[in-house]
Coordinates of C-alpha atoms in Angstrom, one line a residue:
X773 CA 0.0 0.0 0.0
X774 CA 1.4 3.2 -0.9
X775 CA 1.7 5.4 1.9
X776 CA 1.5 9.7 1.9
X777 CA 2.4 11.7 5.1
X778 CA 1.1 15.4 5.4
X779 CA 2.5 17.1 8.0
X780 CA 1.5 20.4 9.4
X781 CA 3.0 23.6 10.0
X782 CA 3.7 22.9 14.0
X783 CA 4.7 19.2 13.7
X784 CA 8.3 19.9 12.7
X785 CA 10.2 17.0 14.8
X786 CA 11.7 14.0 13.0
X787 CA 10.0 11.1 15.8
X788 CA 6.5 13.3 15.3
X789 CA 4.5 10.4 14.7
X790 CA 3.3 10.1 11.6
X791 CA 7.0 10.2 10.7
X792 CA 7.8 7.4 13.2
X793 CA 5.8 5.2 11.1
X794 CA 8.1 4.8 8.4
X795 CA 11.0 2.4 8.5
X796 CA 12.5 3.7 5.2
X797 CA 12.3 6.9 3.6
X798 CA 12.2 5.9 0.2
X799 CA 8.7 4.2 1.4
X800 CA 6.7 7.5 1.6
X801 CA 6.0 10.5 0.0
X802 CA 5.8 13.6 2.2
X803 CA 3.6 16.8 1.9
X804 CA 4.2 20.1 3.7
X805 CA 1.4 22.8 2.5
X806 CA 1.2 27.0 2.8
X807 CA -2.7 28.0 2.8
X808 CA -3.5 31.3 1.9
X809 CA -6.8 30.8 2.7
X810 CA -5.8 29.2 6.2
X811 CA -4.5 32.5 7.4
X812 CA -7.0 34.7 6.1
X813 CA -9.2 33.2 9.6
X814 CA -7.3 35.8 11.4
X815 CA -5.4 38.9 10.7
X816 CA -1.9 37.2 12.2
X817 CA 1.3 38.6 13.2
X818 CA 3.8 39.1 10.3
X819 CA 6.7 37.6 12.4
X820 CA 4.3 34.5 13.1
X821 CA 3.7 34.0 9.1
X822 CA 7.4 34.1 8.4
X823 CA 8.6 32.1 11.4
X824 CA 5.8 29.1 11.1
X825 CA 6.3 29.3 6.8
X826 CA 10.2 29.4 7.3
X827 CA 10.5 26.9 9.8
X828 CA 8.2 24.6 7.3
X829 CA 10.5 25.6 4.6
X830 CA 13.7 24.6 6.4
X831 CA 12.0 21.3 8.0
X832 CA 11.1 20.2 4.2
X833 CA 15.1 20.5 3.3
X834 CA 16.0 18.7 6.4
X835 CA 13.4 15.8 5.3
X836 CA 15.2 15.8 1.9
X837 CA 18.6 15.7 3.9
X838 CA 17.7 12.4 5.6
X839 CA 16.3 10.9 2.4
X840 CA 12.8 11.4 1.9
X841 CA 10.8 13.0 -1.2
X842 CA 9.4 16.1 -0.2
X843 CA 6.8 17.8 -1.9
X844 CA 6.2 21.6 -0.9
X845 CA 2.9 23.4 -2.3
X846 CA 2.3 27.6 -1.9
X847 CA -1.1 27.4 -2.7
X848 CA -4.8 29.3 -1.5
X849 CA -6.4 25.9 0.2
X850 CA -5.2 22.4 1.6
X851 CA -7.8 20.3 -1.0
X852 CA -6.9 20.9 -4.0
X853 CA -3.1 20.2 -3.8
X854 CA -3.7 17.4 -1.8
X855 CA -5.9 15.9 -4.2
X856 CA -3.3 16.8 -7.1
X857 CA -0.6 14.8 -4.9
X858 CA -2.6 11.9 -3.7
X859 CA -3.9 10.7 -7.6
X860 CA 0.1 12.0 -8.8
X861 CA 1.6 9.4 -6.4
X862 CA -1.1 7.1 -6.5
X863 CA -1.3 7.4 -2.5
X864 CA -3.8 4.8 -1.0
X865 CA -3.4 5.9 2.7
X866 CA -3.0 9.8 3.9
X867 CA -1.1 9.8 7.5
X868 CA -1.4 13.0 9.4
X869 CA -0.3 12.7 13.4
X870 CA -3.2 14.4 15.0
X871 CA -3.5 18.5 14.9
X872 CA -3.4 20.0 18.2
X873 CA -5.8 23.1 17.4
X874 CA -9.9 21.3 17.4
X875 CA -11.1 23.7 14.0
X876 CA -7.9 21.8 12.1
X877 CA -9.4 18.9 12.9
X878 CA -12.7 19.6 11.6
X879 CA -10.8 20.8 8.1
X880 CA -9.0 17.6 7.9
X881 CA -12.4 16.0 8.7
X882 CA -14.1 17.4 5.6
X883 CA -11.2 17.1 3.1
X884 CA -12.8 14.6 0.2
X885 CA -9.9 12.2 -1.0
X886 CA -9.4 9.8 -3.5
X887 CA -7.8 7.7 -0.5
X888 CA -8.1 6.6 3.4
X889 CA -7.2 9.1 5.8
X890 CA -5.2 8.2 9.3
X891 CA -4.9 10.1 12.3
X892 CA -2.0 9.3 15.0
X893 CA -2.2 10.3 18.0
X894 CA -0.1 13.5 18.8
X895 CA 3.0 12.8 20.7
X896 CA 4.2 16.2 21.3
X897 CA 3.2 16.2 24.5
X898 CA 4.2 14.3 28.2
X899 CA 0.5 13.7 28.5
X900 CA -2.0 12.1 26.1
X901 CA -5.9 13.8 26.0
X902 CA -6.9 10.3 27.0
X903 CA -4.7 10.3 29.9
X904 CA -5.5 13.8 31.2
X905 CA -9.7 12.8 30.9
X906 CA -8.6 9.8 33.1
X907 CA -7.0 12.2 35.8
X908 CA -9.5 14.7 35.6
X909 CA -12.3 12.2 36.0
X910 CA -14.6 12.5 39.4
X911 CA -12.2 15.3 40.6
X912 CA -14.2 18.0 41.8
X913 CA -11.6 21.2 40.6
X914 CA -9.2 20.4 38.5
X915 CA -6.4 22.5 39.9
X916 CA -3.2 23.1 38.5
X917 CA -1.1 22.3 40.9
X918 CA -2.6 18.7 41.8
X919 CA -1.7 17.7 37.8
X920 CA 1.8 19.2 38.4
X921 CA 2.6 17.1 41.2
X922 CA 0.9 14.3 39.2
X923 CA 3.6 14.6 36.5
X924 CA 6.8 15.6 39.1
X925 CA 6.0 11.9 40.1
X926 CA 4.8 10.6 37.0
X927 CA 8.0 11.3 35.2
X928 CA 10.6 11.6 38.2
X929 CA 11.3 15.0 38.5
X930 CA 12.8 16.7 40.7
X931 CA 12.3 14.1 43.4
X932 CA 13.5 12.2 46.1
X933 CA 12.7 9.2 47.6
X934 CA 9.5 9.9 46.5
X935 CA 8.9 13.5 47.9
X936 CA 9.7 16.6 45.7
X937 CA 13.6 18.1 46.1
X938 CA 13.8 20.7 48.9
X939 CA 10.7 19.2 50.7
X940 CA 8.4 21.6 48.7
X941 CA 6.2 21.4 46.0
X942 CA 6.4 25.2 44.8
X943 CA 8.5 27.7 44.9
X944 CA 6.6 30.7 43.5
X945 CA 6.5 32.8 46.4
X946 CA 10.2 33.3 45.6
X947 CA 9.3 34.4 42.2
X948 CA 8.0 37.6 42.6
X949 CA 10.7 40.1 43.1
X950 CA 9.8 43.6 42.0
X951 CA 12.3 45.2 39.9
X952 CA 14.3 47.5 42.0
X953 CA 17.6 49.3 41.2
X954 CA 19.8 48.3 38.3
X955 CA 19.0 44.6 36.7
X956 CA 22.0 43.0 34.7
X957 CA 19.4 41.1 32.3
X958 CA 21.1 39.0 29.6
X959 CA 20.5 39.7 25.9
X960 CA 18.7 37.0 24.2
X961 CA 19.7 35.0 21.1
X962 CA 18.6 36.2 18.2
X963 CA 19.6 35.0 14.7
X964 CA 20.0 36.9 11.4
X965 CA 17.8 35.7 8.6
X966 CA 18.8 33.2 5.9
X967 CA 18.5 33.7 2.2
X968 CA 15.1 30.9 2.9
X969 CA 13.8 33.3 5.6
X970 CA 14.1 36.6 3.4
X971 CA 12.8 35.1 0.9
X972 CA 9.4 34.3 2.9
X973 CA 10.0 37.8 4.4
X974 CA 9.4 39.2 1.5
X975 CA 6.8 36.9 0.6
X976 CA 4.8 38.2 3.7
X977 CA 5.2 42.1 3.1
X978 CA 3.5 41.4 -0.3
X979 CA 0.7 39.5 0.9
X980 CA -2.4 41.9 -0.1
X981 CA -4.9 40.6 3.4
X982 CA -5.1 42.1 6.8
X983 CA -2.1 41.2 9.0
X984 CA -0.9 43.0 12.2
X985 CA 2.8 44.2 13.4
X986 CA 6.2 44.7 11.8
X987 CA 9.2 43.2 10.4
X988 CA 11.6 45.5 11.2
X989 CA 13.8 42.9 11.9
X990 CA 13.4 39.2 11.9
X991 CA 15.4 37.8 15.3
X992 CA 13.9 34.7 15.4
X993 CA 15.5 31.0 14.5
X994 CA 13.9 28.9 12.1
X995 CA 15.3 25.1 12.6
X996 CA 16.0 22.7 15.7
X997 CA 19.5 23.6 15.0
X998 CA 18.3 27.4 16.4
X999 CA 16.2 26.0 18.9
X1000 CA 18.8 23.7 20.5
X1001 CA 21.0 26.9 20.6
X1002 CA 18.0 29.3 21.9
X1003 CA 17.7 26.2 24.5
X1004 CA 21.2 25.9 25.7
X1005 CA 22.0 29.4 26.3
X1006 CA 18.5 29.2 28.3
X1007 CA 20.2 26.6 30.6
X1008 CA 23.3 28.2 30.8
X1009 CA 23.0 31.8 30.9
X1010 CA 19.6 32.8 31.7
X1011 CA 18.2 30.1 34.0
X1012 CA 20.5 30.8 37.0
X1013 CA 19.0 33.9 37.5
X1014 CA 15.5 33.4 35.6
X1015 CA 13.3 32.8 39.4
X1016 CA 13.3 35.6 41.6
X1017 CA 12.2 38.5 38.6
X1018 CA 9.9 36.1 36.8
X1019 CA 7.0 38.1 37.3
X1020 CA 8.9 41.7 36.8
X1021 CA 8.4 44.2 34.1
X1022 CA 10.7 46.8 32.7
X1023 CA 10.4 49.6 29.9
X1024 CA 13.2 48.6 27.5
X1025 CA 13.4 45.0 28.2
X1026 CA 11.7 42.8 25.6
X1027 CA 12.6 39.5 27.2
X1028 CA 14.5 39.7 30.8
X1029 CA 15.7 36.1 31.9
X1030 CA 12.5 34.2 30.0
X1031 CA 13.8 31.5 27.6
X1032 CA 12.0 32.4 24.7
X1033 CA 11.1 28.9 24.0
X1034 CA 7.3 28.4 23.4
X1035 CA 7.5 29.5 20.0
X1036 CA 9.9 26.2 19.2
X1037 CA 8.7 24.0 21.2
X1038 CA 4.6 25.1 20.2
X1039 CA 5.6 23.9 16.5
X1040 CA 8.0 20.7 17.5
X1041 CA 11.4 22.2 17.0
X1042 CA 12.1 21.2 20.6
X1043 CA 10.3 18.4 22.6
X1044 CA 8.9 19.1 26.4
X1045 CA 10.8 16.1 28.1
X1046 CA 14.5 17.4 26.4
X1047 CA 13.4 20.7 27.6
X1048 CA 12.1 19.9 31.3
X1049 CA 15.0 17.2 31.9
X1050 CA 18.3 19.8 30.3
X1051 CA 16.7 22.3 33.3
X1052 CA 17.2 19.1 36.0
X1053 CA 20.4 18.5 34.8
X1054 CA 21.6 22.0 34.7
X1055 CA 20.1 22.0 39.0
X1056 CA 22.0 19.3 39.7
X1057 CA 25.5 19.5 37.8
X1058 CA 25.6 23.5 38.6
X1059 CA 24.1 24.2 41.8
X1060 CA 21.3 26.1 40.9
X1061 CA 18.8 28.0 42.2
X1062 CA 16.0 25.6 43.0
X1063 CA 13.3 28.2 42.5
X1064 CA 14.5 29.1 39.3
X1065 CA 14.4 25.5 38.2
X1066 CA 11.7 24.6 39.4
X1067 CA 9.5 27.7 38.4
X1068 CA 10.4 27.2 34.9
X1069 CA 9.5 23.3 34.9
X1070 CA 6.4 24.1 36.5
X1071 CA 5.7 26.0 33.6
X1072 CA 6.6 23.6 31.1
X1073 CA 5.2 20.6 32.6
X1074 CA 2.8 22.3 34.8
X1075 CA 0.8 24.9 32.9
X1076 CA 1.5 24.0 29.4
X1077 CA 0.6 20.3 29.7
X1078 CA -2.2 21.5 31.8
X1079 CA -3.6 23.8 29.3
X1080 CA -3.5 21.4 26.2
X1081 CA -4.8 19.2 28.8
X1082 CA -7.9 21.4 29.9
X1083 CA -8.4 22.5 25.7
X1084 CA -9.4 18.9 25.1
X1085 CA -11.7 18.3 27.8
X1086 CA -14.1 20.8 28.2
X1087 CA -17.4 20.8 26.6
X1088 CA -17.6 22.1 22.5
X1089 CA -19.4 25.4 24.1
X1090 CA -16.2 26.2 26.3
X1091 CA -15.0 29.3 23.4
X1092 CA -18.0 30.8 23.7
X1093 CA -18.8 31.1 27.6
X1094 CA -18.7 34.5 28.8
X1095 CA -19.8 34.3 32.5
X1096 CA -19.5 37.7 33.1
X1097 CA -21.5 39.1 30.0
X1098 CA -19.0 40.8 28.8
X1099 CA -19.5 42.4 25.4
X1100 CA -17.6 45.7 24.7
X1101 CA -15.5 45.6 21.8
X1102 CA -11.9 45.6 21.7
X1103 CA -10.2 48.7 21.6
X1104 CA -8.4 49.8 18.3
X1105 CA -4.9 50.7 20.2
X1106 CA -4.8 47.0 21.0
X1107 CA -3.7 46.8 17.4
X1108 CA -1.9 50.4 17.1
X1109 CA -0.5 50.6 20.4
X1110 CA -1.4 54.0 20.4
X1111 CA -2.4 54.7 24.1
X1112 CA -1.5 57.2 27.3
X1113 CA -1.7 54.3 29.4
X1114 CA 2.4 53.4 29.2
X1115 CA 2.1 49.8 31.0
X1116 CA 0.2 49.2 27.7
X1117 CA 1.9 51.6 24.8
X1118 CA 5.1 49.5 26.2
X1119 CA 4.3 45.9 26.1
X1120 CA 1.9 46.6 22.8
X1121 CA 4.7 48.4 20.7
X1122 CA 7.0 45.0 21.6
X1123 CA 4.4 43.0 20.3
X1124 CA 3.8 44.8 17.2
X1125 CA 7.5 44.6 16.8
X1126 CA 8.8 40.8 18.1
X1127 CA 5.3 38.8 18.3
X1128 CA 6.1 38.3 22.2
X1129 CA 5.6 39.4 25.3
X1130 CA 6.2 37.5 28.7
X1131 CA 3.5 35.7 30.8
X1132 CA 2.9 38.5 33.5
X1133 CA 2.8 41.1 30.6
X1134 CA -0.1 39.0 29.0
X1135 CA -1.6 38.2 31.8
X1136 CA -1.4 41.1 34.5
X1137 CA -1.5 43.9 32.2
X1138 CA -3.4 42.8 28.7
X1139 CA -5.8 40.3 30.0
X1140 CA -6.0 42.0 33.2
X1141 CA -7.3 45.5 31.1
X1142 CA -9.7 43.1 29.1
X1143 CA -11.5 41.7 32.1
X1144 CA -12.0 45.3 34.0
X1145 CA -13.2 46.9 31.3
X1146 CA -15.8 44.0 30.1
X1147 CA -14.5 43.2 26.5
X1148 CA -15.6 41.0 24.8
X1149 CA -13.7 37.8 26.0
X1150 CA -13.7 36.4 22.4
X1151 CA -12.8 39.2 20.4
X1152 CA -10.1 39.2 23.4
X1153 CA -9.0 35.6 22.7
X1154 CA -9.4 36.3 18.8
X1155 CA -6.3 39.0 19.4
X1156 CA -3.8 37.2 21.3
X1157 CA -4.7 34.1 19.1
X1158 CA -3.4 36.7 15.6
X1159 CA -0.8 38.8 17.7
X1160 CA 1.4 36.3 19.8
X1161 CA 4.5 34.4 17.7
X1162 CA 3.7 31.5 20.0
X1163 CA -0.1 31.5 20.1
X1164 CA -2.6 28.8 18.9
X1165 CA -6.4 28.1 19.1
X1166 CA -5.3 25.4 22.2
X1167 CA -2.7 27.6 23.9
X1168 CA -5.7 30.5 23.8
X1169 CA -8.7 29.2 24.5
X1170 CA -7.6 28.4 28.1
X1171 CA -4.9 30.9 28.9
X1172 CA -7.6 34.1 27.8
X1173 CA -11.1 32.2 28.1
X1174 CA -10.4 30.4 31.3
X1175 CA -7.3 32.1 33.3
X1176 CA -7.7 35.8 31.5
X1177 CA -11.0 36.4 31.8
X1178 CA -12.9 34.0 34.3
X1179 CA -15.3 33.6 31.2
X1180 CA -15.7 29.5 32.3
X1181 CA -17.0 30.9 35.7
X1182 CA -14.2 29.4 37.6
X1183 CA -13.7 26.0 35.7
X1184 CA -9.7 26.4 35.1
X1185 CA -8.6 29.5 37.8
X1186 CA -9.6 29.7 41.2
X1187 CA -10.2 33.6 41.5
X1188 CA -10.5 36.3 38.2
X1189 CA -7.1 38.2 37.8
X1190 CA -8.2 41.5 38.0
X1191 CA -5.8 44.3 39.8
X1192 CA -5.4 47.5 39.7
X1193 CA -2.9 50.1 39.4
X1194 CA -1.2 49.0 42.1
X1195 CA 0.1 45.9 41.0
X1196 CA 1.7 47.5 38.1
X1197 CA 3.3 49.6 39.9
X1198 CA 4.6 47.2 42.1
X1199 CA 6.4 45.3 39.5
X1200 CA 7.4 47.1 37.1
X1201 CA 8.5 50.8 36.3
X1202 CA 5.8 51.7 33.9
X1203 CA 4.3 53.8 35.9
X1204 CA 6.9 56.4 36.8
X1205 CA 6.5 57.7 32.8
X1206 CA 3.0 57.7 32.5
X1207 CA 0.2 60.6 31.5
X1208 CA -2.1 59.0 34.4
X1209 CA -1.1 58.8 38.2
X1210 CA -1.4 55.6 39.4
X1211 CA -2.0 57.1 42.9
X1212 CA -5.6 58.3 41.9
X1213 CA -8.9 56.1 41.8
X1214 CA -11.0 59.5 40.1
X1215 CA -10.3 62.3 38.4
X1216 CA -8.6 63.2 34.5
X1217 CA -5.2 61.8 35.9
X1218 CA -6.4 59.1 37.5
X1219 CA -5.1 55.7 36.1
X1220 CA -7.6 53.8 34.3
X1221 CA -6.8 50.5 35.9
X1222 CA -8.0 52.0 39.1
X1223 CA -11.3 52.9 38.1
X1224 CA -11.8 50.4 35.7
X1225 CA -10.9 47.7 38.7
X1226 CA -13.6 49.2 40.8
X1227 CA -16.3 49.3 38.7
X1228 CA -15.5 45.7 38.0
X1229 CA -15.7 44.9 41.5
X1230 CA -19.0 46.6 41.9
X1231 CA -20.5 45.4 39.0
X1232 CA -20.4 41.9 39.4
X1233 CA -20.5 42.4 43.7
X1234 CA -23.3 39.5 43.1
X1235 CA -21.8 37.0 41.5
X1236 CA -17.9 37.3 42.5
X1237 CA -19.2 36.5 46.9
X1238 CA -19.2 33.6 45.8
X1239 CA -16.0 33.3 45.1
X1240 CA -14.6 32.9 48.4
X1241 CA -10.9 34.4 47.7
X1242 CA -13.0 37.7 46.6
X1243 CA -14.8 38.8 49.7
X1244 CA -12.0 40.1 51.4
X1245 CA -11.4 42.9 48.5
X1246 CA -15.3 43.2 48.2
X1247 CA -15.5 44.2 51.7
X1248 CA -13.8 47.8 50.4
X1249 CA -16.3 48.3 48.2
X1250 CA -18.3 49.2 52.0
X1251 CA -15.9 52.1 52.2
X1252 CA -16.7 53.9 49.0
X1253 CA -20.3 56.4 48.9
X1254 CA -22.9 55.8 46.5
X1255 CA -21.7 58.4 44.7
X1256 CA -18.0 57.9 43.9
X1257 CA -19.3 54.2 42.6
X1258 CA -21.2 55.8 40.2
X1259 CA -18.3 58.2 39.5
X1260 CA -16.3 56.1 39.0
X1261 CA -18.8 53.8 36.7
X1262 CA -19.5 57.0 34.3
X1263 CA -15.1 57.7 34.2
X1264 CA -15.2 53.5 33.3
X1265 CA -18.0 54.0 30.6
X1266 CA -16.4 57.0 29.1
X1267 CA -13.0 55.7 28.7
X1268 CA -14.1 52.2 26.8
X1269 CA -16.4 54.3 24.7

């Protein structure tokens, strides 16, 4: 039987398993396929389209390196192509190692082909969707840090004896230093663009649909020869010191210690266990600081298994629950970055200009401004999904449905993440260059995060009692009159409109 793989744009590992399937390369015939029309579904990131099409690009030479025939199509849909190469090559069976993002599957799903189609399970990550259903199952909250310890054992890490290393589970509470006085942040590794990589570059510029940011320049690498690079310099230069100002922010620094590796590792250019086990070794050869090794594994093997894990589980309805009935629409400087508010201007204009931003950034500031104001929480999730290098329908869907916006009511995060200035100011230095004051809750100078936070608070009074973590905070609404609430609710209207 003559056998076809297709693999998609972020599958590029050599044991993905479709590819593990074949024995000899001279056995298969290989597909890798750009779709205009796949990524006119949202108005992407510039750097994203020439880092995922570049990465293909350089994955199908590597293919041809080790042997196999490689067929490459630039073309407006997956169909047609695919039904050109199938009847070409006389291809009875189409294997295709199972797409991560759920709308991928339904496209594969309603392909018509002149052969059978396969689907492999997705081994590019620690656990399966199976596997996760059958922890989840009869658990009453399906918190976090219960499937994290559930893997430390699982896979052996970071243990002892059975008991995690330094008789503690977490170390986050030593990962939240603000960022005072001078910080000696390493540069990151960047890369300058092959003649492949210009050539999608300018491919890109010329494209004639909607896309967001700039290419200024293009930093990013493009192989697993990159990312191995982008991963030891992580282990060895940034790691040491990546804990204690995890959770800091600081005009001018694009990237402080964070490894910059969820854009490789999101499309198979490095594997979670290399990643999670090169982070143990470094602990134990070097001495490290255990709370900057474990932070970061908790992140791999924690959240990001967790998420993929959550995506697969919920209910079909789970991208359109909106709890708090939020429905304003996003603002424009989301895409411009054209706003006073500086904590925003800042971390926007690095996004228009890299694709990135860290996880407090997203999550503190971005998400945090979406969720006070009551936008929308899918025209929220429909931003980060087109603006983030990393970002894809199952690493958003849970990080800005469930964790950013409390739109599952509670399902994934145990409290909403809403704060106000305050917060900001503590960790970062945003505020000290800003139009609005971050000392005032009224007023023309008074920071919109303040208000904004407020009227959230009062808003939803009803439903967030109920959350027990929220009564505390609640109980300051008791200190505020009548009419600075509704102050404060007309300066919260006025700004979103």
């Amino acid at each position: 039987m003559k056998t076809g793989i297709w693999i998609l744009g972020d599958q590029l590992h050599l044991k993905q398993a479709a590819l593990q399937t074949c024995n000899n390369p001279s056995d298969v015939e290989i597909i890798l396929i750009e779709s205009y029309s796949h990524i006119k579904q949202l108005r992407y990131h510039k750097q994203k389209l020439v880092f995922i099409w570049s990465s293909m690009r350089h994955f199908a030479e590597e293919l041809r390196q080790q042997g196999y025939s490689v067929t490459y199509e630039i073309t407006e849909d997956f169909q047609h192509p695919l039904e050109s190469w199938v009847k070409e090559n006389q291809i009875e069976q189409l294997q295709i190692m199972s797409p991560n993002d759920k709308p991928f599957l339904n496209t594969i799903e309603n392909l018509k082909l002149p052969c059978d189609i396969n689907l492999l399970p997705n081994n590019q990550f620690l656990w399966s969707s199976e596997e996760f259903s059958q922890w989840a199952e009869n658990r009453k909250r399906l918190l976090m840090e219960d499937f994290y310890r559930e893997g430390r054992k699982r896979l052996d890490i970071l243990m002892e004896s059975n008991k995690p290393i330094g008789g503690k589970w977490n170390f986050d509470k030593e990962n939240r230093k603000p960022p005072k006085g001078t910080l000696n942040t390493p540069e990151p590794l960047w890369f300058e663009p092959d003649n492949i990589t210009q050539e999608v570059i300018q491919q890109v510029n010329s494209l004639d649909i909607p896309t967001y940011g700039e290419i200024k320049e293009f930093r990013w690498g493009v192989n697993r020869t990159n990312a191995l690079e982008v991963l030891k310099y992580f282990i060895d230069i940034r790691l040491p010191d990546f804990g204690s100002y995890q959770d800091a922010m600081v005009t001018g620094e694009e990237t402080m210690w964070h490894a910059m590796l969820s854009p490789y590792i999101n499309i198979g250019l490095l594997q979670p266990l290399e990643i999670i086990q090169a982070a143990e070794a470094a602990y134990h050869e070097n001495q490290l600081a255990l709370n900057s090794v474990e932070g970061f594994i908790r992140q791999v093997l924690g959240w990001r298994e967790y998420m993929h894990g959550i995506y697969h589980h919920v209910d079909a309805d789970y991208p359109q629950q909106n709890w708090f009935e939020h429905n304003k629409p996003l603002p424009e400087f989301f895409w411009t970055g054209e706003t006073k508010m500086n904590c925003l201007h800042q971390i926007l204009t690095t996004v228009m200009d890299t694709g990135y931003a860290h996880h407090i950034q997203r999550l503190m500031v971005l998400n945090n401004f979406g969720l006070i104001a009551g936008i929308s929480p899918q025209e929220l999730e429909n931003w980060f999904h087109s603006a983030f290098i990393d970002a894809y329908d199952w690493v958003m869907q849970t990080n800005v449905i469930g964790m950013g916006q409390y739109a599952d009511g509670g399902l994934l995060a145990s409290k909403p993440y809403a704060a106000s200035a305050n917060y900001i100011n503590k960790m970062s230095d945003y505020c000290k260059n800003c139009f609005y004051k971050n000392s005032k809750r009224i007023g023309e100078e008074a920071c919109p995060f303040n208000f904004l936070y407020w009227d959230f608070l009062n808003r939803h009074r009803d439903k967030l009692k109920f959350q027990g973590r929220m009564n505390f905070i609640l109980r300051n609404l008791d200190k505020m009159s009548p009419e600075e609430l509704e102050t404060i609710h007309q300066q919260a209207e006025e700004i979103i409109e």
